[in-house]
PDB file of C-alpha atoms and ligand atoms in Angstrom:
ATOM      1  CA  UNK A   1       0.000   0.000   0.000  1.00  0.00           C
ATOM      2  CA  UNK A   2       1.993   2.676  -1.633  1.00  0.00           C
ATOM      3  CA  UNK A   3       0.365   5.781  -1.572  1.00  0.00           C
ATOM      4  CA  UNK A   4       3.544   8.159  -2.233  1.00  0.00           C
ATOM      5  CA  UNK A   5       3.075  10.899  -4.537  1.00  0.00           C
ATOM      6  CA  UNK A   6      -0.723  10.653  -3.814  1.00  0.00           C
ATOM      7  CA  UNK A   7      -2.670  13.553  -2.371  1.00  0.00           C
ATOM      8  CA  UNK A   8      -5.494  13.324  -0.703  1.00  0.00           C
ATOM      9  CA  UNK A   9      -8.629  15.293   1.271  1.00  0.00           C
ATOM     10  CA  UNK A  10     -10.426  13.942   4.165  1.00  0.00           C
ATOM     11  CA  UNK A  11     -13.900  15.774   5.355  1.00  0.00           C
ATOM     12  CA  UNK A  12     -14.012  15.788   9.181  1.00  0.00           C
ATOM     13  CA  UNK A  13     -10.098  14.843   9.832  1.00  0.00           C
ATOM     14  CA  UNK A  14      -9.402  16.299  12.457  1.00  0.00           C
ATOM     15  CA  UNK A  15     -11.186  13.928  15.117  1.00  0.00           C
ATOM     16  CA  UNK A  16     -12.146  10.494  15.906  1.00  0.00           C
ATOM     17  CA  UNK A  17     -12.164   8.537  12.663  1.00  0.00           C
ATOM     18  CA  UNK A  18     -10.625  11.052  10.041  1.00  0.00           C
ATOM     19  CA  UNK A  19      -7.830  11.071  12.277  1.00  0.00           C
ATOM     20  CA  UNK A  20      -7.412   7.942  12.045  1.00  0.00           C
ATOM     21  CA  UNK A  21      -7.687   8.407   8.452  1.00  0.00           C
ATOM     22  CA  UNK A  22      -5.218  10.877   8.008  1.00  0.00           C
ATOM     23  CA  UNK A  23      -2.385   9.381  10.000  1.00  0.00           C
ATOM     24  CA  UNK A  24      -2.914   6.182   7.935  1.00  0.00           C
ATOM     25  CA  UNK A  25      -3.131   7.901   4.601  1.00  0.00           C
ATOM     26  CA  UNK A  26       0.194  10.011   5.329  1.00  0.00           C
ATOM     27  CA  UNK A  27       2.110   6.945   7.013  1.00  0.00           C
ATOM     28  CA  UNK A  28       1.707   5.291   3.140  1.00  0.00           C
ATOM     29  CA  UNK A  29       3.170   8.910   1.972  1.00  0.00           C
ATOM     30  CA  UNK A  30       0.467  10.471   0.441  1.00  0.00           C
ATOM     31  CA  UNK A  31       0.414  14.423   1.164  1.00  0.00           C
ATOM     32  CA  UNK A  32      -3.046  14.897   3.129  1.00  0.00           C
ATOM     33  CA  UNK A  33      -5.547  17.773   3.287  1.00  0.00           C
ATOM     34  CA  UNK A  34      -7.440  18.271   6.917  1.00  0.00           C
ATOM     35  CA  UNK A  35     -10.793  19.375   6.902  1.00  0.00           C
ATOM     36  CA  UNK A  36     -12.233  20.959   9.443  1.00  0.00           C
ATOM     37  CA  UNK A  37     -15.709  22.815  10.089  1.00  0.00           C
ATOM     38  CA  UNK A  38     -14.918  26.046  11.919  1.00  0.00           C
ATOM     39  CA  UNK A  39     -12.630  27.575  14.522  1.00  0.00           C
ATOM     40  CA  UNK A  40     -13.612  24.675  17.002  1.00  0.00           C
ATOM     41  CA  UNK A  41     -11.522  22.427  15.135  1.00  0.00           C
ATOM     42  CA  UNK A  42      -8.758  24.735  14.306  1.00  0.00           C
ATOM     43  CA  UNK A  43      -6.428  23.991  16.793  1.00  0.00           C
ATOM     44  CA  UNK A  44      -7.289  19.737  16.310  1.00  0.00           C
ATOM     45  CA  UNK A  45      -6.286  20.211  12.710  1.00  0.00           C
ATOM     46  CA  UNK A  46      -3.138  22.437  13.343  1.00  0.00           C
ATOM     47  CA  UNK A  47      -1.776  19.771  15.691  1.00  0.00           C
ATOM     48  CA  UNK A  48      -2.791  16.948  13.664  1.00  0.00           C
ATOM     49  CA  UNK A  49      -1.202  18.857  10.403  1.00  0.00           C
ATOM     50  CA  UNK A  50       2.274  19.069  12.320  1.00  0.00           C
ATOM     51  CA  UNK A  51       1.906  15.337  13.191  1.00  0.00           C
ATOM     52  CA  UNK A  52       1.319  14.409   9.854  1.00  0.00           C
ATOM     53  CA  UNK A  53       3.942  16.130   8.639  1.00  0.00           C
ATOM     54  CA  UNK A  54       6.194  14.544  10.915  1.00  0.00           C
ATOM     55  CA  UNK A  55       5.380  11.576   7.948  1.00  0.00           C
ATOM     56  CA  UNK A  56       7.531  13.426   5.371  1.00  0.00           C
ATOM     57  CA  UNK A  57       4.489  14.164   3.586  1.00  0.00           C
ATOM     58  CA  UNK A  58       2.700  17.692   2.594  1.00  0.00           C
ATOM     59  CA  UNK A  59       0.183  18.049   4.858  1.00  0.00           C
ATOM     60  CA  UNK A  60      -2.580  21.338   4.999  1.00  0.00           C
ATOM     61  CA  UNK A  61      -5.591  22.291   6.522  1.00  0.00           C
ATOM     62  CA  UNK A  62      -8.926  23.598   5.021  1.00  0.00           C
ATOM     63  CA  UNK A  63     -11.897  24.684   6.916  1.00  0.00           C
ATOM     64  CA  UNK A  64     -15.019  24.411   5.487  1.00  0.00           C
ATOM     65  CA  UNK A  65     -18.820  23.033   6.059  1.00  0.00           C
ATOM     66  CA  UNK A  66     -19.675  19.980   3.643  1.00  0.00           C
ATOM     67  CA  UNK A  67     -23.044  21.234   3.580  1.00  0.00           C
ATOM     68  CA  UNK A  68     -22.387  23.606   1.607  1.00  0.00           C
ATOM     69  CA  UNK A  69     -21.193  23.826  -1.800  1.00  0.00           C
ATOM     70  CA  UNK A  70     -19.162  26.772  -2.161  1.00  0.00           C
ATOM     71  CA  UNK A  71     -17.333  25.784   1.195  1.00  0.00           C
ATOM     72  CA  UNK A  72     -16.737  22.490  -0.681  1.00  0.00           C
ATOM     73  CA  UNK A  73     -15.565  24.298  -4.054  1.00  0.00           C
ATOM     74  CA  UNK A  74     -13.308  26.425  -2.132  1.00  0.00           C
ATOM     75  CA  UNK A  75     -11.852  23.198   0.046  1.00  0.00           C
ATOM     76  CA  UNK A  76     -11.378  21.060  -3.553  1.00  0.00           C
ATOM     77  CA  UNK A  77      -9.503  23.930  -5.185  1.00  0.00           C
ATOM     78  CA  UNK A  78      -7.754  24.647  -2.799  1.00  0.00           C
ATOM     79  CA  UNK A  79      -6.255  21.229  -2.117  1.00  0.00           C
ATOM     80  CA  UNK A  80      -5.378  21.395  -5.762  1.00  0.00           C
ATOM     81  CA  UNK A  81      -3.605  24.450  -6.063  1.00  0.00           C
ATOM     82  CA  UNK A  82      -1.617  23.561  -2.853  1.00  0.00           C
ATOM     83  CA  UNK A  83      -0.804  19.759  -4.037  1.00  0.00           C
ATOM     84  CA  UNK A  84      -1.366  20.180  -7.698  1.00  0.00           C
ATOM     85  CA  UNK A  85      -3.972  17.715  -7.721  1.00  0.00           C
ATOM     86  CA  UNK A  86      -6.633  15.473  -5.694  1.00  0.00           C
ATOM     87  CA  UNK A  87      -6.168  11.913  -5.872  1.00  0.00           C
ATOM     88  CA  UNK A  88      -8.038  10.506  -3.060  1.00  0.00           C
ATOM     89  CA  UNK A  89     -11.290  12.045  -1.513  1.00  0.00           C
ATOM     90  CA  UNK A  90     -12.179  10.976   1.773  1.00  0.00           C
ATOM     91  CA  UNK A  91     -15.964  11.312   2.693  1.00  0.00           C
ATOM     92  CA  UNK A  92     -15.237  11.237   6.425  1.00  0.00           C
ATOM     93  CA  UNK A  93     -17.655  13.496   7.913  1.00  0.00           C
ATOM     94  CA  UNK A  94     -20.544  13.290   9.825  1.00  0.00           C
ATOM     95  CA  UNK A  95     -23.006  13.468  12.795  1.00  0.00           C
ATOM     96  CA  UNK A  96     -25.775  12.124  14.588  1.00  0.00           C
ATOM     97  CA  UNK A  97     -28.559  13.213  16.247  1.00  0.00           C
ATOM     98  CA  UNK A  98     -30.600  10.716  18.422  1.00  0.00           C
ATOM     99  CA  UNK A  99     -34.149  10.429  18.540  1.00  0.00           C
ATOM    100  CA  UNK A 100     -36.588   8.049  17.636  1.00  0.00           C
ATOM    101  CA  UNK A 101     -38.568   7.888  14.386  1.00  0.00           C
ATOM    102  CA  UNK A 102     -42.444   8.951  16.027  1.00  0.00           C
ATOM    103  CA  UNK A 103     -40.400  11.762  18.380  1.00  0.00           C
ATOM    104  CA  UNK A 104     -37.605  12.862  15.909  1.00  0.00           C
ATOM    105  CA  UNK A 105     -37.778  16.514  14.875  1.00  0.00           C
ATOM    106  CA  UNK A 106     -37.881  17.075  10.680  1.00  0.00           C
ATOM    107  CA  UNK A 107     -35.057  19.443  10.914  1.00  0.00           C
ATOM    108  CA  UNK A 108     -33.212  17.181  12.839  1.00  0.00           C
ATOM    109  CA  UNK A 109     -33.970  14.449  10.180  1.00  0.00           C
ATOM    110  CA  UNK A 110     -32.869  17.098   7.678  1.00  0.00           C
ATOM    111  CA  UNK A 111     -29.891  17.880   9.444  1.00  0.00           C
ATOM    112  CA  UNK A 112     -28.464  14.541   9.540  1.00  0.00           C
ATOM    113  CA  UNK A 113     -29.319  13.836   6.142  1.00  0.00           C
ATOM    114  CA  UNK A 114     -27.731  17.031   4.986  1.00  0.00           C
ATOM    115  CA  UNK A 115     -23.955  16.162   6.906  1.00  0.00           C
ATOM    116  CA  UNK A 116     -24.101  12.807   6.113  1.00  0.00           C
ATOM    117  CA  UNK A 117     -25.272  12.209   2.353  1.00  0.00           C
ATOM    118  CA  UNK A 118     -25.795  15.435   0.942  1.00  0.00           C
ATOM    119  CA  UNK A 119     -21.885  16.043   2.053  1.00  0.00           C
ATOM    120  CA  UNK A 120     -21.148  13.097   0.285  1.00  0.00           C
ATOM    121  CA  UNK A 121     -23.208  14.285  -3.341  1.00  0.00           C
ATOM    122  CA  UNK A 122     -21.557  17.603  -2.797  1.00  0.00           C
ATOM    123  CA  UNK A 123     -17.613  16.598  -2.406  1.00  0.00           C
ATOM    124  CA  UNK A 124     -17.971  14.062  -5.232  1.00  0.00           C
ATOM    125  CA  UNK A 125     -19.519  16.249  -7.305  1.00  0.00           C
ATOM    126  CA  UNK A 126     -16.709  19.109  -7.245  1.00  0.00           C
ATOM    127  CA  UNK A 127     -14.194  16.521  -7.062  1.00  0.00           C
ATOM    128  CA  UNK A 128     -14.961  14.438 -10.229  1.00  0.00           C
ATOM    129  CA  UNK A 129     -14.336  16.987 -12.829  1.00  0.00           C
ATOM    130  CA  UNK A 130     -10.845  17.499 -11.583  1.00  0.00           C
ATOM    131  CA  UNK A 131     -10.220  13.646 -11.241  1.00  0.00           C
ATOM    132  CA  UNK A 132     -11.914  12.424 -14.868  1.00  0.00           C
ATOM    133  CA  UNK A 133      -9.552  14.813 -16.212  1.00  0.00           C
ATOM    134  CA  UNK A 134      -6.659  13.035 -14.848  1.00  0.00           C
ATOM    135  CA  UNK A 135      -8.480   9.676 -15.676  1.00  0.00           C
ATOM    136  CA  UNK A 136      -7.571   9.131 -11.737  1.00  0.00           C
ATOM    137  CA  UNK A 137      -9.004   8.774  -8.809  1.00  0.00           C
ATOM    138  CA  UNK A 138      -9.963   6.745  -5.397  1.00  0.00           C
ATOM    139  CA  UNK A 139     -12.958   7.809  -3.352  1.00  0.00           C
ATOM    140  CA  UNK A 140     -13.853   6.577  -0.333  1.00  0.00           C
ATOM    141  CA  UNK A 141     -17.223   7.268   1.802  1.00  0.00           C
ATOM    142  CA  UNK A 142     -17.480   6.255   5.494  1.00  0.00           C
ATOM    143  CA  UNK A 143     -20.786   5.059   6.380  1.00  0.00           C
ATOM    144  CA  UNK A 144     -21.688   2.556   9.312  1.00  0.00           C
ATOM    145  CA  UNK A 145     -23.002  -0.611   9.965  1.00  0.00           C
ATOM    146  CA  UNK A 146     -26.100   1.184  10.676  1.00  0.00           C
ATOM    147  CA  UNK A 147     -26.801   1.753   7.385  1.00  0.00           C
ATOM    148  CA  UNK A 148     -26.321  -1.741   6.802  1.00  0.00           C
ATOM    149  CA  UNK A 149     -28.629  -3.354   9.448  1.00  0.00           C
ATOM    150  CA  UNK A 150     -30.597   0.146  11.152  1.00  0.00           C
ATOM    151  CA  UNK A 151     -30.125   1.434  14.505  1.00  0.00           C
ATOM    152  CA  UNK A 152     -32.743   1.687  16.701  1.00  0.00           C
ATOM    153  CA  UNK A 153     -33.302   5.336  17.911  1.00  0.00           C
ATOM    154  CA  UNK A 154     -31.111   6.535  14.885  1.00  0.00           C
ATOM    155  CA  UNK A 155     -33.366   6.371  12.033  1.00  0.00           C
ATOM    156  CA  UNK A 156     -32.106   9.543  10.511  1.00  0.00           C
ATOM    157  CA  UNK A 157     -28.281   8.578  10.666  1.00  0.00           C
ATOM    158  CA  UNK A 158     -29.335   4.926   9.223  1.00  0.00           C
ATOM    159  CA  UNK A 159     -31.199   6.216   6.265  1.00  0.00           C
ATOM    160  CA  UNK A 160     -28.687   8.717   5.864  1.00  0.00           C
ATOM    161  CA  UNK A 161     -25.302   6.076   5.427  1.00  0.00           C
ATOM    162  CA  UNK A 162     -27.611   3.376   3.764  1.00  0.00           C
ATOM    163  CA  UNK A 163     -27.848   6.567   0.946  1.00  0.00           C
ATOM    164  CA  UNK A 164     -24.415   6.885   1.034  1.00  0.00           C
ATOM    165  CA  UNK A 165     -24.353   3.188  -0.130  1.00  0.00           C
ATOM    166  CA  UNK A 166     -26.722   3.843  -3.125  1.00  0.00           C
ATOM    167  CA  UNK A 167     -24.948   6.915  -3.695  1.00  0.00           C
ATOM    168  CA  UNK A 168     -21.529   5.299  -3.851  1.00  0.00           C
ATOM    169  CA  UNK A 169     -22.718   2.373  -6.172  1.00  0.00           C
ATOM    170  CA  UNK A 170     -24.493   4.898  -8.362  1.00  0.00           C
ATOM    171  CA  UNK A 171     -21.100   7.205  -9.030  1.00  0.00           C
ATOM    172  CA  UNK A 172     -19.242   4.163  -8.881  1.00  0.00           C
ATOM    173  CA  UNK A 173     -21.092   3.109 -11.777  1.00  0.00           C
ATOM    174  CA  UNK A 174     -20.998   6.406 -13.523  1.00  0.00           C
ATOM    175  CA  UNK A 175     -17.301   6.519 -13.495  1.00  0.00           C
ATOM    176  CA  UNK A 176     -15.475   3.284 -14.004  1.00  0.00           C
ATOM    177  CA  UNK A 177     -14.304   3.798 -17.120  1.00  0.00           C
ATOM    178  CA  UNK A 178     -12.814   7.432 -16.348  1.00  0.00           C
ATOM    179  CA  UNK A 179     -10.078   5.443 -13.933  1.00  0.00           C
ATOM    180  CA  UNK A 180     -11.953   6.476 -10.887  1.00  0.00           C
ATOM    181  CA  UNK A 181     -13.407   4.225  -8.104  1.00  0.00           C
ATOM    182  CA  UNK A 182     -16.319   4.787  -5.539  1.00  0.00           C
ATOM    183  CA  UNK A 183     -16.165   2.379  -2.482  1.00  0.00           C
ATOM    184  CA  UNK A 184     -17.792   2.339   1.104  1.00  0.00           C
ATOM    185  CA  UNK A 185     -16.645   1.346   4.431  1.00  0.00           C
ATOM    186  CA  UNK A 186     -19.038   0.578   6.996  1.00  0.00           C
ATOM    187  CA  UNK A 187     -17.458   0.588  10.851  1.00  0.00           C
ATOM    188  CA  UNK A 188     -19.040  -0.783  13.220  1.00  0.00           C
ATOM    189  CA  UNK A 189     -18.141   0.454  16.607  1.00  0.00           C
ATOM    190  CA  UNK A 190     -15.036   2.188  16.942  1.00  0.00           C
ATOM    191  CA  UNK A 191     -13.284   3.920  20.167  1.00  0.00           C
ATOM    192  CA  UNK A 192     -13.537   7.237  19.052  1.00  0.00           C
ATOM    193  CA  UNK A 193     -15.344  10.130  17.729  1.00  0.00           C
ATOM    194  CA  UNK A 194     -19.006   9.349  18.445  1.00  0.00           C
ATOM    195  CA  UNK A 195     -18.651   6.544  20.438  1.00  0.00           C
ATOM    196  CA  UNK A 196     -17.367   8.930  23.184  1.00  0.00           C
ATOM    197  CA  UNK A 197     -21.110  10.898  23.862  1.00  0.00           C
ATOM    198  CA  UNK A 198     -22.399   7.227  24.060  1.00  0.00           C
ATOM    199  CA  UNK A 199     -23.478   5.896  28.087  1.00  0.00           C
ATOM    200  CA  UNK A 200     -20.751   3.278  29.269  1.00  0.00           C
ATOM    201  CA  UNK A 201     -23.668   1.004  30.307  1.00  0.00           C
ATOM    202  CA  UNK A 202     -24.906   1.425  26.641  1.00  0.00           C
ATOM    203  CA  UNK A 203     -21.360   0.538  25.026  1.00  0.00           C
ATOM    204  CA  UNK A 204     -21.033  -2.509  28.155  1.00  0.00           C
ATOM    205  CA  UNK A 205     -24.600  -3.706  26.456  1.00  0.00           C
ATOM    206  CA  UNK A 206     -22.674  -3.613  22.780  1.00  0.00           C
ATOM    207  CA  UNK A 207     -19.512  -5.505  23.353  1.00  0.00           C
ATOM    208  CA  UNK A 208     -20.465  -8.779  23.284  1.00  0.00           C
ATOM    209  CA  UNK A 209     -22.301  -8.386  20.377  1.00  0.00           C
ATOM    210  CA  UNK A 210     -19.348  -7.884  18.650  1.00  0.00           C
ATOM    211  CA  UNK A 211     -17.659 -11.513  17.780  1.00  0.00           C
ATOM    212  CA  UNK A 212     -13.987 -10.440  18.228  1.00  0.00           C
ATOM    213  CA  UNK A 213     -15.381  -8.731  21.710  1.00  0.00           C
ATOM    214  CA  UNK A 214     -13.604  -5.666  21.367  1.00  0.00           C
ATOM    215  CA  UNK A 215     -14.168  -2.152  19.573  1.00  0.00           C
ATOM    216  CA  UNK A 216     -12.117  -0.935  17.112  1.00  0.00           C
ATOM    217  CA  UNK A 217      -9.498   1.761  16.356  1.00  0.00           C
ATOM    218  CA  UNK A 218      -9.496   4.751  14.028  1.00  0.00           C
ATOM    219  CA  UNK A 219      -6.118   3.194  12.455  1.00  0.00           C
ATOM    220  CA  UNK A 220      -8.182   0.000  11.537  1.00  0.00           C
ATOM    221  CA  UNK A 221     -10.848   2.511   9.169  1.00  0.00           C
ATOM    222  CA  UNK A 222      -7.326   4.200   8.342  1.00  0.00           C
ATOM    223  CA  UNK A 223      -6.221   1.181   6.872  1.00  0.00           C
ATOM    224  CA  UNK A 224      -9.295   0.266   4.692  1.00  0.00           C
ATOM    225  CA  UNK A 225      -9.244   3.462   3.310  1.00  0.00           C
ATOM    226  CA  UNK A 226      -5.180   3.097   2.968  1.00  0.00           C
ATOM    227  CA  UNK A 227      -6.057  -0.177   0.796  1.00  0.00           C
ATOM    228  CA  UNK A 228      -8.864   0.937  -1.144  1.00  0.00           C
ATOM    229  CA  UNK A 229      -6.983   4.140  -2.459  1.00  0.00           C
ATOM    230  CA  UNK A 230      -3.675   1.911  -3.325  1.00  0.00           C
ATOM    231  CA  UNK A 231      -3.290   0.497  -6.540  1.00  0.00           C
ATOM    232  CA  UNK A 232      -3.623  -2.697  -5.039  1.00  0.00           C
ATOM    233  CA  UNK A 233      -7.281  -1.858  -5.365  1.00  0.00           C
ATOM    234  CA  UNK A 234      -7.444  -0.789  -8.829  1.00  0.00           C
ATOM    235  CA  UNK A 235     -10.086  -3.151  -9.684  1.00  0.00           C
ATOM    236  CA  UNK A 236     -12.392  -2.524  -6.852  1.00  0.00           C
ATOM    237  CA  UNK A 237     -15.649  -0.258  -6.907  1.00  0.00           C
ATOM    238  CA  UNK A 238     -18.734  -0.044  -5.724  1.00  0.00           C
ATOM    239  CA  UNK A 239     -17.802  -2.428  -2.895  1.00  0.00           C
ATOM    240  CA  UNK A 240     -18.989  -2.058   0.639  1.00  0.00           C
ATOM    241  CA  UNK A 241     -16.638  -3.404   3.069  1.00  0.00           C
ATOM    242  CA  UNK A 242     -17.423  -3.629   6.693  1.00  0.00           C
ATOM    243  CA  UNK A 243     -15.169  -3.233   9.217  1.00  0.00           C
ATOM    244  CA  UNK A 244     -16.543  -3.886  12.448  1.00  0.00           C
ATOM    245  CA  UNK A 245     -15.206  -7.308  14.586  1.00  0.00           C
ATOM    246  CA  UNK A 246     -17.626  -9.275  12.627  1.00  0.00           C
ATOM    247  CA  UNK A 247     -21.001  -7.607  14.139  1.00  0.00           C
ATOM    248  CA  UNK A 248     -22.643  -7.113  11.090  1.00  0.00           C
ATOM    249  CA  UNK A 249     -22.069 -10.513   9.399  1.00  0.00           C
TER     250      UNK A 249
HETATM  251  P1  LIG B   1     -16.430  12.654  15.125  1.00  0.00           P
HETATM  252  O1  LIG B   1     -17.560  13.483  15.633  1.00  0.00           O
HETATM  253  O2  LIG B   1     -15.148  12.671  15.902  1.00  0.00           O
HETATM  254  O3  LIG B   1     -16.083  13.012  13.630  1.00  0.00           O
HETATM  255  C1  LIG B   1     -16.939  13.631  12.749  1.00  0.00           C
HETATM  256  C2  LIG B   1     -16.208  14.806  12.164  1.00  0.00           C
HETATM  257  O4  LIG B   1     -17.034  15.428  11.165  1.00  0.00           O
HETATM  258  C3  LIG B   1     -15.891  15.878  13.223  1.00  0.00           C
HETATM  259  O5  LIG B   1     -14.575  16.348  13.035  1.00  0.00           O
HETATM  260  C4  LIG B   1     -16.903  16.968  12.887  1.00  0.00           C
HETATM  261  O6  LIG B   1     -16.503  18.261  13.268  1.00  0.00           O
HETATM  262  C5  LIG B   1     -16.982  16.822  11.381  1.00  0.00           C
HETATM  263  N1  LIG B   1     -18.160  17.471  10.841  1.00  0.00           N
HETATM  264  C6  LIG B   1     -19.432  17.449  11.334  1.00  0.00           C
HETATM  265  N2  LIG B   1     -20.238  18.191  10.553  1.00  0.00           N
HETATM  266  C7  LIG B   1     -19.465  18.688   9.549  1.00  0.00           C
HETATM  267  C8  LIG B   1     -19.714  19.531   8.436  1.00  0.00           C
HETATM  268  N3  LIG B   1     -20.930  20.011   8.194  1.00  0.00           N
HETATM  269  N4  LIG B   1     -18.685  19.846   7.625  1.00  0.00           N
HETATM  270  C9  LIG B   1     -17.440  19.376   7.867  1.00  0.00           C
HETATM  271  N5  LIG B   1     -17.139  18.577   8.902  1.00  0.00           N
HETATM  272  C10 LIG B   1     -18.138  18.239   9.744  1.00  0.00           C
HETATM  273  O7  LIG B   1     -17.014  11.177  15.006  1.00  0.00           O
HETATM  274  P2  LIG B   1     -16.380   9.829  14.421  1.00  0.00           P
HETATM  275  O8  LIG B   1     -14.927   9.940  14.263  1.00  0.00           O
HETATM  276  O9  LIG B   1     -16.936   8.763  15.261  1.00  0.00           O
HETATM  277  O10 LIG B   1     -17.098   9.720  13.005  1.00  0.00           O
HETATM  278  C11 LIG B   1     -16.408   9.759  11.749  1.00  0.00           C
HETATM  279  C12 LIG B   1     -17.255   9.033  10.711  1.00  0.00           C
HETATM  280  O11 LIG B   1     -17.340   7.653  11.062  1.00  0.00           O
HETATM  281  C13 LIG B   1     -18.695   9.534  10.643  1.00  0.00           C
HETATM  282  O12 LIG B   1     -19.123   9.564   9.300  1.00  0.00           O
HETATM  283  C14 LIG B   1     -19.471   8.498  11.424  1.00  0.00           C
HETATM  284  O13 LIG B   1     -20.811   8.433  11.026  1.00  0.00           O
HETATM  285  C15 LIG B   1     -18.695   7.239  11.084  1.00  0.00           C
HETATM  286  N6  LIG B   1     -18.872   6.143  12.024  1.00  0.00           N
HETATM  287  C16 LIG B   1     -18.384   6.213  13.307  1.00  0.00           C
HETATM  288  C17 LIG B   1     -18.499   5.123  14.164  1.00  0.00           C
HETATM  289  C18 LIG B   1     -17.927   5.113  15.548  1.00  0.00           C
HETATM  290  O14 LIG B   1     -18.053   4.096  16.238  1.00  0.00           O
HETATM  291  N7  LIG B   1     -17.266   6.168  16.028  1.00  0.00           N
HETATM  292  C19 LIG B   1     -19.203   3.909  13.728  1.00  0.00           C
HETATM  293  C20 LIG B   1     -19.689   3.949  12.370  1.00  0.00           C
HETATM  294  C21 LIG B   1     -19.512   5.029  11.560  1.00  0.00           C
HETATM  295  P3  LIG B   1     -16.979  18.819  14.715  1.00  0.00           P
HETATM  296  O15 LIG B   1     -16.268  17.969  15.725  1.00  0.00           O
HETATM  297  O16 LIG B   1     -16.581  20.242  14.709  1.00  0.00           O
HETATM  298  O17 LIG B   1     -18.478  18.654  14.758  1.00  0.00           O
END
């Protein structure tokens, strides 16, 4: 898994999962772009950008809100102009908001949807121009076991990544032939990020169901991702690989 010379952007890097992500993507030695929402996060992705650096790689940060499109624009070009191109897009970002389906609020529903898959539509959609014309690229969206199987209490995260699945499979489909591939990863539960707001009692509840009776770490997503944006996985799209200790077999 050789990704020197690479360059990639991940949405939401600076935490949890993305970074995870990043650390695994610039350990390979591709140069990696940090995005992060707002000033919150500004200080996460500084640090972060120093450790990745510490990789021998190029590594920046760009703020902007996947929500919206000229924040995404702005966050594609500029990874360009900085790296000279975007090889590998990252579709890390997301949130949750808990709630079940008779109680949950529309703009919550909205909300979630909007982070989660509209994100997703909006990164690709800036990015693929730039990466046909290079008849390259590896894209790869995080969604969640939960879009696999549903989560109780979650309906609006669970419709949101099982979108990102028909999503993925759609532009997968779209652009095979241009040298670019679309592939998923679903985690299951994973000691970071969101997994932190969850009640311990909730998480004790959770572990056996898990076969390999542990949760797992950002690095393991970091290394899916790593794989699926070598050239090792040239001939893979459209897949949807879970990662997850087995839960969701
Ligand atoms: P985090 O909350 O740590 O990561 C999510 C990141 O997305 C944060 O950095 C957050 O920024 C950022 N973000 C939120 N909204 C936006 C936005 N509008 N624009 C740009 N960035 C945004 O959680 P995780 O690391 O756990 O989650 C990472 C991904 O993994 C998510 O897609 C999640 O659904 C998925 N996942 C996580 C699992 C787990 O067990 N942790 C299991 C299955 C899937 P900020 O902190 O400022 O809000």
């Amino acid at each position: 898994m050789n990704l020197k010379r690479r360059t990639a952007l991940v949405t939401g890097g600076a935490s949890g999962i993305g970074a995870g992500i990043c650390k695994k993507l610039a350990e390979k030695g591709a140069s990696v772009a940090v995005n992060y929402l707002d000033h919150r996060d500004a200080d996460r992705a500084e640090k972060l950008v120093e450790e990745l650096k510490a990789f021998g790689i190029e590594a920046i940060m760009v703020s902007g809100d996947v929500t919206n499109e000229s924040d995404v624009k702005q966050m594609i070009s500029r990874t360009i102009e900085v790296f000279g191109s975007l090889n590998i897009l990252v579709n890390n970002a997301g949130i949750t908001i808990d709630g079940v389906t008779q109680n949950l609020a529309v703009e919550d529903f909205h909300k979630v949807l909007s982070v989660n898959l509209v994100g997703p539509f909006l990164t690709m959609k800036a990015a693929l121009p730039h990466m046909s014309k290079n008849h390259y690229g590896r894209i790869v969206n995080i969604s969640s076991v939960a879009g696999l199987f549903g989560l109780r209490g979650a309906p609006a995260y669970a419709a949101a990544k099982a979108g990102v699945i028909g999503l993925s499979k759609s532009t997968a489909r779209e652009v095979a032939r241009k040298g670019i591939t679309v592939n998923v990863i679903c985690p299951g539960y994973i000691n970071a990020g969101m997994t932190k707001n969850i009640q311990q009692e909730y998480l004790d509840a959770m572990t056996p169901l898990v076969p390999m009776g542990v949760f797992g770490e950002p690095e393991d997503i970091g290394s899916g991702v790593a794989f699926l944006a070598s050239d090792e996985a040239k001939f893979v799209t459209g897949e949807v690989f879970r990662i997850d200790g087995g839960m969701a077999m």
